[in-house]
XYZ file of C-alpha atoms in Angstrom:
561
model
C 162.223 133.906 163.463
C 164.309 132.646 166.413
C 163.113 129.071 165.839
C 163.939 129.331 162.113
C 167.475 130.577 162.870
C 168.030 127.717 165.318
C 166.917 125.196 162.717
C 169.245 126.734 160.132
C 172.181 126.659 162.564
C 171.428 123.042 163.388
C 171.404 122.123 159.681
C 174.716 123.897 159.122
C 176.328 122.108 162.061
C 175.105 118.690 160.994
C 176.316 119.117 157.435
C 179.871 119.184 158.814
C 179.495 115.590 159.909
C 178.811 114.136 156.470
C 182.419 113.900 155.298
C 184.233 112.478 158.344
C 182.236 109.249 158.371
C 181.279 107.015 155.474
C 180.941 103.282 155.060
C 180.774 100.962 152.083
C 178.237 98.141 151.941
C 177.621 95.417 149.389
C 175.534 96.725 146.457
C 173.522 93.529 146.000
C 172.647 93.378 149.705
C 171.611 97.020 149.639
C 169.404 96.502 146.594
C 167.705 93.418 148.005
C 166.951 95.258 151.242
C 166.143 98.779 150.042
C 166.349 99.805 146.396
C 164.425 96.684 145.368
C 161.444 98.303 147.084
C 161.704 101.120 144.533
C 161.005 98.582 141.792
C 163.854 99.857 139.625
C 165.617 97.446 137.243
C 169.023 96.682 138.775
C 171.967 97.129 136.441
C 174.549 94.402 136.681
C 177.332 94.639 139.257
C 180.818 95.034 137.884
C 184.305 95.670 139.233
C 183.698 99.446 139.438
C 180.118 99.288 140.654
C 179.736 96.685 143.404
C 179.393 98.885 146.499
C 177.083 101.537 147.971
C 178.507 104.471 149.936
C 176.630 105.441 153.103
C 177.201 108.908 154.606
C 176.079 109.824 158.121
C 174.675 113.196 159.159
C 175.789 112.994 162.796
C 177.643 110.777 165.244
C 174.404 109.350 166.659
C 173.831 107.608 163.320
C 177.283 105.970 163.258
C 177.422 102.179 163.398
C 178.288 100.799 166.816
C 179.260 97.337 165.677
C 182.257 98.313 163.516
C 184.990 100.901 163.677
C 185.181 103.234 160.716
C 186.812 101.378 157.818
C 186.990 103.999 155.055
C 187.824 107.339 156.652
C 190.151 106.340 159.479
C 193.518 104.936 158.438
C 194.022 103.450 161.909
C 190.748 101.518 161.853
C 190.551 97.799 162.443
C 190.079 95.557 159.407
C 186.427 95.262 158.339
C 184.936 91.801 158.577
C 183.964 91.854 154.843
C 186.390 92.137 151.952
C 185.136 91.712 148.403
C 187.083 89.931 145.671
C 188.730 93.236 144.725
C 189.966 93.909 148.233
C 187.427 96.677 148.933
C 186.578 96.970 152.579
C 182.905 96.911 153.500
C 180.888 96.363 156.645
C 177.695 94.271 156.902
C 174.615 96.193 155.809
C 172.712 95.636 159.037
C 175.638 97.043 161.006
C 175.943 100.040 158.697
C 172.292 101.080 159.124
C 171.650 100.044 162.719
C 171.354 103.654 163.947
C 169.742 105.217 160.844
C 166.193 106.487 161.422
C 166.057 108.153 157.981
C 167.798 107.255 154.759
C 167.754 109.005 151.382
C 168.817 106.978 148.358
C 170.449 108.753 145.404
C 170.740 106.816 142.129
C 173.468 108.087 139.827
C 175.263 106.872 136.719
C 178.559 105.231 137.805
C 180.034 105.621 134.305
C 179.792 109.408 134.287
C 183.355 110.740 134.498
C 184.467 113.727 136.598
C 181.229 113.694 138.575
C 180.739 115.499 141.896
C 177.843 114.995 144.313
C 176.983 117.763 146.781
C 174.952 117.324 149.974
C 173.666 120.591 151.380
C 171.746 121.102 154.598
C 168.579 122.909 153.541
C 164.777 122.785 153.319
C 164.258 119.308 151.924
C 164.164 118.609 148.159
C 163.123 115.293 146.657
C 164.721 116.002 143.297
C 168.356 115.738 142.264
C 169.392 119.124 140.873
C 171.868 118.995 137.993
C 174.703 121.275 136.979
C 176.850 120.742 133.884
C 179.672 122.663 132.210
C 177.779 124.053 129.259
C 177.245 127.423 127.558
C 174.052 129.348 128.129
C 171.249 127.847 126.024
C 171.206 129.198 122.493
C 171.886 126.214 120.305
C 172.835 122.688 121.445
C 176.531 122.401 122.270
C 178.276 119.497 124.015
C 179.673 119.587 127.527
C 183.015 121.390 127.718
C 185.306 121.801 130.738
C 186.065 125.399 129.736
C 182.520 126.509 130.594
C 181.296 127.200 134.137
C 178.893 124.803 135.853
C 175.322 125.951 135.224
C 171.930 124.615 136.207
C 170.379 122.342 133.581
C 167.124 120.345 133.359
C 167.226 116.660 134.153
C 166.830 115.791 130.468
C 170.016 117.582 129.385
C 172.357 115.212 127.538
C 176.108 115.530 127.182
C 175.689 116.547 123.539
C 173.682 119.592 124.642
C 170.301 118.309 123.494
C 167.310 118.070 125.843
C 165.159 114.937 125.902
C 161.958 116.564 127.195
C 160.467 119.212 124.924
C 158.227 121.868 126.440
C 154.757 121.458 124.871
C 154.086 124.550 122.769
C 150.847 126.512 122.817
C 149.920 124.753 119.549
C 150.102 121.340 121.211
C 148.283 122.567 124.310
C 145.404 123.903 122.205
C 145.256 120.817 119.976
C 145.100 118.469 122.914
C 142.635 120.596 124.821
C 140.151 120.194 121.967
C 140.735 116.415 121.812
C 140.448 116.117 125.570
C 137.141 117.990 125.678
C 135.712 115.601 123.076
C 136.983 112.564 124.968
C 135.759 113.715 128.369
C 132.315 114.667 127.041
C 131.872 111.176 125.610
C 132.553 109.458 128.940
C 129.556 110.789 130.837
C 126.483 112.309 129.210
C 125.650 115.822 130.371
C 122.114 116.629 131.497
C 119.876 119.006 129.593
C 118.233 122.010 131.238
C 115.147 119.944 132.065
C 117.339 117.328 133.782
C 116.971 114.718 131.038
C 119.758 113.205 128.941
C 120.027 111.921 125.397
C 118.901 108.379 124.743
C 122.423 107.428 123.682
C 124.546 105.718 126.318
C 127.831 107.252 127.420
C 131.059 105.392 126.683
C 131.295 104.367 130.341
C 127.737 103.015 130.275
C 128.392 101.107 127.044
C 131.671 99.648 128.175
C 131.023 98.633 131.782
C 128.728 95.645 131.032
C 131.223 94.381 128.443
C 134.059 94.600 130.985
C 131.949 92.787 133.584
C 131.508 89.963 131.098
C 135.211 89.893 130.196
C 136.363 89.943 133.826
C 133.885 87.190 134.723
C 134.978 84.925 131.876
C 136.724 81.737 132.845
C 140.034 81.855 130.982
C 141.319 78.413 131.924
C 138.357 76.123 132.579
C 138.378 76.935 136.283
C 135.244 78.535 137.635
C 135.510 82.311 138.024
C 139.304 82.124 138.256
C 140.011 85.532 136.746
C 136.806 87.094 138.058
C 138.207 86.650 141.569
C 140.960 89.020 140.507
C 138.696 91.484 138.652
C 141.118 91.486 135.715
C 140.790 92.229 132.012
C 143.436 92.147 129.276
C 143.495 95.297 127.109
C 144.589 95.471 123.479
C 144.375 98.439 121.090
C 144.512 98.073 117.317
C 143.708 99.785 114.035
C 143.238 98.131 110.656
C 146.831 98.799 109.625
C 148.025 96.601 112.515
C 145.215 94.038 112.181
C 147.409 91.257 110.800
C 149.463 91.386 114.009
C 146.233 91.155 116.001
C 145.009 88.180 113.992
C 148.366 86.428 114.286
C 148.273 86.987 118.051
C 144.916 85.149 118.135
C 146.180 82.346 115.876
C 149.384 82.023 117.898
C 147.531 81.807 121.227
C 145.188 79.260 119.712
C 148.159 77.120 118.588
C 149.508 77.057 122.162
C 146.224 75.946 123.694
C 145.419 79.384 125.131
C 142.238 80.078 123.178
C 140.144 80.168 126.390
C 142.310 82.987 127.730
C 141.350 85.097 124.703
C 137.933 85.436 126.356
C 139.547 87.699 128.963
C 140.538 90.274 126.327
C 138.800 93.543 125.595
C 140.021 94.976 122.307
C 139.662 98.710 121.752
C 139.286 98.864 117.983
C 139.954 102.345 116.616
C 138.015 101.714 113.394
C 134.982 99.679 112.394
C 136.954 97.334 110.119
C 139.147 96.164 112.990
C 136.130 95.786 115.258
C 134.434 93.534 112.702
C 137.582 91.448 112.238
C 138.040 91.030 115.987
C 134.468 89.965 116.667
C 134.608 87.510 113.758
C 137.712 85.981 115.388
C 135.917 85.655 118.733
C 137.282 88.618 120.719
C 135.258 90.971 122.869
C 135.706 94.246 120.992
C 134.634 97.829 121.606
C 134.522 100.629 119.046
C 133.348 104.192 119.750
C 133.107 106.600 116.852
C 132.854 109.455 119.355
C 136.369 108.741 120.639
C 138.169 107.107 117.730
C 136.718 108.734 114.608
C 139.893 110.778 114.024
C 142.299 107.882 114.545
C 144.332 106.708 111.501
C 143.490 103.364 109.890
C 146.941 102.748 108.430
C 149.933 101.298 110.270
C 152.733 103.592 111.411
C 155.606 103.582 108.934
C 158.152 104.026 111.709
C 158.458 104.653 115.431
C 157.235 108.136 116.504
C 155.752 109.228 113.169
C 152.416 111.097 113.092
C 150.365 107.898 112.869
C 152.289 106.389 115.775
C 151.681 109.509 117.871
C 147.927 109.531 117.276
C 147.636 105.856 118.188
C 149.358 106.625 121.497
C 146.259 108.567 122.544
C 144.095 105.506 121.958
C 146.384 103.638 124.361
C 145.984 106.401 126.940
C 142.205 106.604 126.597
C 141.567 102.877 126.970
C 143.608 102.381 130.151
C 142.077 105.524 131.649
C 138.517 104.272 131.045
C 139.175 100.758 132.382
C 140.975 102.170 135.408
C 138.146 104.585 136.200
C 135.621 101.730 135.958
C 137.519 99.876 138.690
C 139.226 96.932 136.973
C 142.712 95.481 137.294
C 144.190 95.099 133.843
C 147.042 93.764 131.768
C 147.765 96.084 128.845
C 149.732 94.667 125.947
C 150.558 95.522 122.349
C 149.412 93.200 119.565
C 152.993 92.071 118.844
C 153.125 90.171 122.160
C 153.387 86.373 122.050
C 151.983 84.207 124.851
C 153.604 80.941 125.946
C 151.406 80.412 128.998
C 148.815 82.405 130.910
C 150.639 85.665 131.857
C 147.969 86.521 134.451
C 149.088 83.624 136.645
C 152.354 85.433 137.431
C 150.570 88.627 138.515
C 147.844 86.780 140.459
C 150.233 84.531 142.380
C 150.039 85.749 145.988
C 153.200 83.826 146.893
C 155.141 85.937 144.387
C 157.489 88.146 146.486
C 156.627 91.087 144.213
C 152.867 90.582 144.462
C 152.315 93.731 146.565
C 153.333 96.240 143.870
C 150.648 98.464 142.315
C 152.071 98.364 138.787
C 154.386 96.014 136.889
C 156.186 96.901 133.663
C 158.346 95.009 131.238
C 161.824 96.589 131.218
C 162.277 98.579 128.017
C 165.991 97.779 128.026
C 166.987 101.305 127.060
C 168.817 103.447 129.584
C 168.140 106.754 127.814
C 167.710 109.807 130.053
C 164.069 110.362 129.121
C 163.079 106.982 130.648
C 165.091 107.318 133.867
C 165.023 105.810 136.413
C 162.385 103.166 135.568
C 162.725 102.497 131.811
C 159.154 101.184 131.814
C 158.015 99.597 128.554
C 154.472 100.708 127.744
C 153.814 97.717 125.472
C 153.309 95.246 128.332
C 152.266 96.179 131.883
C 149.915 95.094 134.656
C 147.964 97.408 136.994
C 146.112 96.735 140.241
C 143.145 99.059 140.615
C 143.308 101.434 143.577
C 143.183 105.172 144.221
C 146.888 105.594 143.430
C 146.712 103.903 140.028
C 143.422 105.614 139.119
C 144.954 109.003 139.736
C 148.096 108.030 137.855
C 146.146 107.302 134.663
C 144.117 110.468 135.140
C 147.420 112.365 135.278
C 148.649 110.570 132.149
C 145.447 111.589 130.386
C 146.090 115.205 131.344
C 149.624 115.017 129.894
C 148.493 114.721 126.294
C 150.288 117.894 125.218
C 153.570 116.307 126.355
C 152.738 113.220 124.288
C 152.167 115.467 121.275
C 155.462 117.281 121.828
C 157.553 114.122 122.311
C 155.611 111.795 119.937
C 155.649 109.216 122.717
C 153.354 108.336 125.603
C 156.217 106.228 126.995
C 158.207 109.379 127.831
C 155.192 110.979 129.508
C 154.407 107.834 131.487
C 157.985 107.396 132.714
C 158.143 111.073 133.688
C 155.002 110.710 135.796
C 156.124 107.474 137.465
C 158.896 109.151 139.466
C 156.589 111.899 140.714
C 153.742 109.598 141.721
C 156.097 107.163 143.445
C 157.610 110.040 145.411
C 154.455 111.997 146.235
C 151.685 109.412 146.539
C 153.535 106.221 147.390
C 152.677 104.476 144.112
C 154.636 101.217 144.089
C 156.152 100.251 140.727
C 158.023 97.096 139.771
C 160.126 96.853 136.608
C 160.753 93.255 135.565
C 164.487 93.005 134.912
C 165.478 93.191 131.236
C 167.534 89.995 131.633
C 164.668 88.082 133.277
C 163.314 85.211 131.185
C 159.716 85.666 132.418
C 158.891 88.603 130.094
C 161.649 89.061 127.481
C 161.295 91.905 124.998
C 163.012 93.649 122.127
C 166.161 94.152 124.170
C 166.682 90.387 124.147
C 165.902 90.013 120.472
C 168.147 92.815 119.230
C 170.892 93.029 121.864
C 171.209 89.761 123.810
C 171.733 87.050 121.216
C 173.335 84.875 123.875
C 170.095 84.878 125.855
C 168.049 84.391 122.691
C 169.934 81.181 121.850
C 169.162 79.796 125.319
C 165.565 80.951 124.876
C 165.221 79.151 121.527
C 166.843 75.951 122.797
C 164.502 75.877 125.803
C 161.495 76.349 123.452
C 160.515 79.429 125.480
C 159.074 77.137 128.159
C 160.231 79.375 131.017
C 158.628 82.561 129.647
C 155.068 83.788 130.073
C 155.251 86.051 127.037
C 157.602 87.950 124.751
C 157.339 91.094 122.644
C 159.077 92.762 119.717
C 159.696 96.227 121.094
C 162.705 98.066 119.662
C 161.410 97.245 116.146
C 160.781 100.159 113.781
C 157.664 99.050 111.934
C 155.021 96.393 111.453
C 156.637 94.823 108.384
C 159.820 93.967 110.264
C 157.823 92.634 113.208
C 156.090 90.235 110.815
C 159.438 89.149 109.334
C 160.982 88.592 112.760
C 157.978 86.532 113.882
C 158.158 84.469 110.689
C 161.780 83.505 111.210
C 161.196 82.899 114.912
C 158.436 80.406 114.088
C 155.742 82.555 115.717
C 153.716 83.436 112.599
C 150.466 81.494 112.100
C 148.290 83.827 110.001
C 147.573 82.622 106.471
C 148.487 84.976 103.611
C 144.844 85.132 102.433
C 143.859 86.799 105.737
C 146.644 89.410 105.991
C 145.359 93.005 105.889
C 141.981 91.815 104.605
C 138.597 93.006 105.851
C 136.121 90.622 107.399
C 133.775 90.959 104.460
C 136.527 90.050 101.993
C 137.411 86.980 104.027
C 133.759 85.947 103.954
C 133.292 86.702 100.263
C 136.464 84.926 99.161
C 136.145 81.814 101.294
C 133.278 79.407 101.132
C 133.818 78.158 104.684
C 133.841 81.637 106.151
C 130.873 82.648 104.017
C 128.861 79.740 105.335
C 129.736 80.788 108.883
C 128.686 84.395 108.359
C 125.235 83.767 109.823
C 126.709 83.789 113.300
C 128.867 86.901 113.001
C 127.550 89.896 114.894
C 128.491 93.576 114.673
C 127.303 94.689 118.091
C 129.719 96.302 120.534
C 128.434 93.858 123.146
C 129.200 90.582 121.439
C 131.605 88.275 119.713
C 130.930 86.167 116.674
C 129.802 82.620 117.460
C 131.374 81.454 114.180
C 134.823 82.419 115.430
C 136.112 78.852 115.358
C 135.304 78.574 111.633
C 137.011 81.857 110.808
C 140.036 80.849 112.886
C 140.235 77.527 111.103
C 140.361 79.331 107.766
C 142.855 82.057 108.785
C 145.077 80.220 111.290
C 147.699 77.695 110.195
C 148.124 74.555 112.289
C 151.931 74.820 112.228
C 154.061 78.004 112.095
C 154.630 79.571 108.673
C 158.391 79.823 109.076
C 160.505 81.861 106.685
C 164.028 83.351 106.774
C 164.583 87.078 106.195
C 167.747 88.287 107.990
C 170.756 86.215 108.949
C 171.827 88.628 111.711
C 168.565 88.389 113.673
C 167.486 85.510 115.935
C 165.699 82.665 114.154
C 164.603 79.136 115.031
C 166.244 77.839 111.862
C 169.649 78.910 110.468
C 169.284 81.760 107.961
C 172.869 81.861 106.687
C 171.842 82.656 103.104
C 169.671 85.654 103.997
C 170.781 89.291 103.905
C 171.687 91.205 107.095
C 169.397 94.007 108.240
C 172.042 95.826 110.288
C 175.247 97.242 108.873
C 178.030 94.682 109.338
C 175.484 92.356 110.939
C 176.979 88.978 111.879
C 175.062 85.752 111.439
C 172.987 84.777 114.486
C 173.825 81.091 113.990
């Protein structure tokens, strides 16, 4: 008890020292030295957000190299002034006596904000208070109410971003999870024997060994040295996007890289299409029998939500089997081998465990990482294995929010903090992996991107797009659509029956989970156009050709060109 009282007294005394001494340092310097290690996407500096404030807990932590420049009116002039006349000291001087440093990230645009630092048993969460009524129905923030404790997902309009999974969702997911887990490893009978059927893990591992060992660029065992596979998930409703992805990669000379893909087909029709186009494909009725075959009509509808579980299952299995992987949606376009960027050991970001494309959104439910779950790379280790196990166990949250992106972003912060998982978000303005944020919000960058013929990018995606039909239209007017009309949303058998060339090639097509069709080149020749099938749809969306005469898709949408 005496020791505890002494510690409490010491905390109370030290808290007094926080206010008398503070220093400003350059925000860019601070990010490059410290917050860059967090992997967060850095928002742009501006006139009101170009500095970082450092507070010191005691005099022993004070800088020795500079007198205090921000709390002592008689101080000497700092040796750094920014263009706005703000006094700062060099970062190395500011931290020279800091043995510990906590970094708090907060929205600089939030008005009338107070930040409290309290000496106490340590907490690694930021606790939020807002002036709001007691929860009954959503009401916006109002200065007439007292400050009360609110969850981190509370928005200023009184609505909460993270829904608590109800008992209904917990029970529903528990049943699905039991089915999934039982399919991974076969249970022994009382006599110690097992069924003759292979478990999903036993079926899949030899396929993944083949995919990881495949030479994707005519260099012996290049990708096998990195133990990497590329994961796609697709149902029949999205199959035309999958087939266009194959045709598009083929047009750019990347057909060899397709050998490094493992497609998780959630229905037999998609599996047959994929193998006929030359992909390694895996279909398990035990896992995917309840998955929808149709495409989602819009973001976060029931079909969309169910397909999110397929995306969770596949990365969990591959992670548990010990492979590095690149996961991507079927609306991604390749311009060069994206694996080269992640495998480049001279890349200053090479050491991170996980890399995500920046979603672009800064909504509360994605904070602070805004990781896009349609394109990300994972290095296999104990931290990432446990992360995807935790994501698997969060299925009730996915059901409640209709999004595995919310669940994944929620888990990122905890695993970074607790287990030291290192996460890198590729900046939303970076040309290496542009996404929907560029296409819909940054038309200035899109014009540069089009003029440069995308030569500086590894890939791009059409996130932020409501449905498949609009993705197809956007790809058509961007000159990225190569799939012939006769092969859109058509089963493999119909392609074979309706086309003499494909029918003649049918002898080589195989239905096994372990193989691809050796007539893939013939099927590709029939379904894939040599040049892009370009067509205008919307004048207010980026296009490689002017679409002045087309309608706008957005209200009051201005012409892109």
